XYZ file of C-alpha atoms in Angstrom:
271
model
C 28.951 -19.637 -3.962
C 26.739 -21.731 -1.664
C 23.693 -20.000 -0.090
C 24.981 -20.651 3.402
C 28.126 -18.567 2.534
C 26.067 -15.353 2.428
C 24.604 -15.782 6.026
C 27.594 -13.860 7.447
C 26.345 -10.839 5.278
C 22.634 -11.294 5.298
C 22.175 -11.666 9.105
C 23.809 -8.368 9.969
C 21.873 -6.595 7.193
C 18.708 -8.015 8.486
C 19.565 -6.759 11.970
C 20.416 -3.395 10.602
C 17.149 -3.184 8.691
C 15.214 -4.238 11.808
C 17.055 -1.598 13.863
C 16.349 1.050 11.300
C 12.673 0.153 11.115
C 12.511 0.274 14.914
C 14.202 3.503 15.056
C 11.839 5.007 12.275
C 8.834 3.672 14.254
C 10.073 5.333 17.480
C 11.014 8.769 16.123
C 9.113 8.929 12.774
C 5.951 10.086 14.431
C 7.488 13.279 15.699
C 9.247 14.281 12.452
C 6.042 16.074 10.933
C 6.087 18.417 13.902
C 9.669 19.633 13.635
C 8.941 22.096 10.756
C 5.728 23.266 12.500
C 7.622 23.948 15.674
C 10.344 25.816 13.810
C 7.724 27.812 11.974
C 6.040 28.875 15.236
C 9.333 29.849 16.771
C 10.418 31.795 13.777
C 7.189 33.658 13.291
C 6.206 33.982 16.865
C 2.668 33.071 15.797
C 0.877 29.862 16.719
C -2.513 30.870 15.303
C -2.227 28.402 12.305
C -1.560 25.352 14.607
C -4.509 23.815 16.579
C -3.380 22.726 19.945
C -6.169 20.308 20.099
C -3.955 18.161 17.823
C -1.687 17.881 20.898
C -4.733 16.938 23.106
C -5.621 14.163 20.664
C -2.176 12.752 20.528
C -1.696 12.912 24.294
C -4.863 11.101 25.027
C -4.239 8.533 22.271
C -0.680 7.730 23.457
C -1.595 7.717 27.148
C -4.270 5.148 26.342
C -1.767 3.059 24.219
C 0.726 3.005 27.094
C -2.027 1.781 29.351
C -3.109 -0.710 26.734
C 0.573 -2.046 26.777
C 0.039 -3.160 30.419
C -3.037 -5.422 29.381
C -1.463 -6.709 26.114
C 2.227 -6.411 25.612
C 3.027 -5.148 22.077
C 6.290 -4.324 20.476
C 8.551 -2.131 22.506
C 9.255 0.407 19.592
C 5.583 1.284 19.688
C 5.717 1.837 23.416
C 8.746 4.163 23.133
C 7.028 5.902 20.178
C 4.110 6.857 22.540
C 6.601 8.109 25.189
C 8.530 10.222 22.671
C 5.268 11.645 21.201
C 3.975 12.660 24.696
C 7.249 14.637 25.324
C 7.003 16.234 21.906
C 3.341 17.233 22.342
C 4.155 18.866 25.793
C 7.002 20.856 24.149
C 4.592 21.928 21.346
C 2.012 22.953 23.975
C 4.706 24.919 26.051
C 5.834 26.906 22.935
C 2.275 27.640 21.680
C 1.146 28.793 25.182
C 3.977 31.103 25.744
C 3.722 32.736 22.213
C -0.169 33.007 22.562
C -0.111 34.596 25.894
C 2.652 36.976 24.776
C 0.363 38.143 22.051
C -2.795 38.422 24.035
C -1.675 40.521 27.066
C -4.984 42.062 27.655
C -6.913 38.874 27.707
C -8.340 37.497 30.932
C -6.246 34.733 32.425
C -7.746 31.343 32.206
C -6.783 28.343 34.449
C -7.462 24.724 34.595
C -7.160 24.826 38.432
C -7.939 27.665 40.856
C -6.301 30.845 39.799
C -3.847 32.881 41.692
C -4.967 36.172 43.258
C -2.830 38.117 40.814
C -4.787 36.679 37.896
C -8.184 37.971 39.226
C -9.567 41.500 39.338
C -8.662 43.491 42.413
C -12.177 44.494 43.022
C -14.689 41.867 44.068
C -12.894 38.823 42.816
C -15.419 36.077 41.988
C -15.399 32.859 44.106
C -13.438 30.020 42.417
C -13.588 26.306 42.947
C -10.675 24.003 42.153
C -12.048 23.136 38.739
C -13.759 26.386 38.074
C -13.143 26.747 34.292
C -15.179 27.933 31.403
C -15.815 24.987 29.063
C -15.539 27.508 26.201
C -11.900 28.001 27.184
C -11.176 24.341 27.748
C -7.609 23.517 26.477
C -7.043 27.317 26.116
C -5.364 28.196 29.327
C -2.744 30.760 30.070
C -0.036 28.576 31.637
C 1.571 25.440 30.528
C 1.331 24.135 34.030
C -2.465 24.086 33.659
C -2.009 21.730 30.621
C 0.400 19.652 32.687
C -2.011 19.382 35.544
C -4.916 18.245 33.128
C -2.713 15.579 31.505
C -1.587 14.298 34.915
C -5.096 14.145 36.232
C -6.283 12.244 33.079
C -3.356 9.878 33.422
C -4.085 9.224 37.054
C -7.740 8.593 36.565
C -7.454 6.461 33.519
C -4.456 4.521 35.087
C -6.513 3.722 38.180
C -9.464 2.479 36.105
C -7.132 0.362 34.088
C -5.642 -1.176 37.217
C -9.112 -2.068 38.516
C -10.144 -3.672 35.100
C -6.774 -5.081 33.936
C -8.094 -8.586 34.150
C -11.014 -7.922 31.846
C -10.209 -8.815 28.260
C -13.183 -6.786 27.050
C -11.911 -3.687 28.851
C -8.402 -4.159 27.575
C -9.565 -4.602 23.871
C -11.869 -1.610 24.182
C -8.935 0.460 25.680
C -6.750 -0.490 22.693
C -9.533 0.434 20.246
C -10.084 3.801 21.871
C -6.348 4.498 21.647
C -6.334 3.671 17.899
C -9.504 5.490 17.142
C -8.491 8.510 19.064
C -5.286 8.722 17.003
C -7.399 8.328 13.938
C -9.000 11.695 14.830
C -5.688 13.421 14.839
C -6.376 15.672 11.756
C -9.945 16.620 12.630
C -9.016 19.557 14.972
C -6.738 20.901 12.267
C -9.420 20.359 9.623
C -12.019 22.286 11.740
C -9.490 25.036 12.556
C -8.901 25.677 8.830
C -12.603 25.690 8.303
C -13.219 28.215 11.027
C -10.489 30.553 9.673
C -11.502 29.876 6.127
C -7.706 29.721 5.535
C -4.653 27.368 5.987
C -2.268 30.264 6.584
C 0.184 29.634 9.393
C -0.207 25.787 9.071
C 2.864 23.806 7.989
C 2.158 22.190 4.674
C 5.113 19.934 5.157
C 3.583 18.639 8.479
C 0.400 17.610 6.634
C 2.308 15.966 3.691
C 4.241 13.990 6.198
C 0.992 13.091 7.976
C -0.383 11.928 4.661
C 2.664 9.807 3.721
C 3.158 8.337 7.054
C -0.563 7.396 7.462
C -0.637 5.974 4.031
C 2.426 3.697 4.719
C 0.882 2.698 8.076
C -2.422 1.799 6.630
C -0.910 -0.148 3.750
C 1.193 -2.054 6.375
C -1.821 -2.875 8.329
C -3.636 -4.236 5.279
C -0.723 -6.249 3.914
C 0.068 -7.862 7.403
C -3.564 -8.473 8.096
C -3.663 -6.398 11.205
C -6.901 -6.408 13.290
C -9.868 -4.940 11.199
C -10.242 -1.887 13.373
C -6.631 -0.852 12.748
C -7.118 -0.794 9.014
C -10.376 1.119 9.285
C -8.805 3.709 11.590
C -5.817 4.014 9.250
C -8.020 4.667 6.272
C -9.972 7.248 8.304
C -6.681 9.086 9.006
C -5.780 9.054 5.299
C -9.143 10.498 4.384
C -8.883 13.309 6.882
C -5.305 14.045 5.686
C -6.537 14.283 2.076
C -9.407 16.551 3.275
C -6.878 18.961 4.757
C -4.735 18.955 1.584
C -8.089 19.793 -0.392
C -8.524 22.671 2.061
C -4.971 23.986 1.189
C -5.705 23.873 -2.504
C -9.255 25.432 -2.213
C -8.276 28.177 0.143
C -5.236 29.119 -1.832
C -6.877 29.137 -5.246
C -10.358 30.364 -4.063
C -9.780 32.699 -1.174
C -12.549 32.792 1.246
C -13.988 35.835 3.009
C -12.330 36.081 6.442
C -14.510 35.270 9.378
C -15.525 38.419 11.369
C -13.813 38.515 14.750
C -16.771 40.460 16.187
C -19.158 37.709 15.385
C -16.768 35.032 16.416
C -14.632 36.156 19.215
C -13.157 32.720 19.664
C -11.627 32.869 16.214
C -8.800 35.011 17.297
C -7.507 32.323 19.634
C -5.792 29.142 18.637
C -7.863 25.992 19.270
């Protein structure tokens, strides 16, 4: 059979593989969070998951979308960022609702000015619009507070991007910040585990999926001679993932003494 006779079969197969790869790129990033989301719903306990992971991914993907306006990259990567933002907002909503329901006596914390019902009846303190304790940043009591913060960040960075969109240096820097921020994804969970001296409540499946996905992505960057910073940030992600897996091994085989809640009051709250 002549080579040309196989074209009718090879072309559809190539398209099918291309569509499959695009679909994996769009939805593959959110797959690791499905078992974590289900575990949190099942146990009604969000202590093992650091919501700063959501913050890192929200910032990284918002910056990546803004980078797209300066340098158009593949549309699957753009849709991946959109899907990831929606996923992280859903994770934040679930974690906030569960944490607040488990901390009924904790003082309400807000990103914006609090409602009167959230303050003490006697001599309520004066509040400004952005009167929030930095110690409780990203640890607010309502999902709407997180949403307001995300919208404000998007508005400010979007306006700055609009003003500097013609600067190639700014656009390249924006792209680097998006990639580097995503490379820091596992750091909040790494710190959370160290703070608790335990990995209890964290989805091991999520970390294994992180590791396999980041390894595949990094190898792809290297083999396809992607920009140098992409490969470096990819390797950094893999190292952080391996460090978390080492924590799982160490804390399971060599249990650490629990951190005193009295000495570290913030340890009772998910990051």
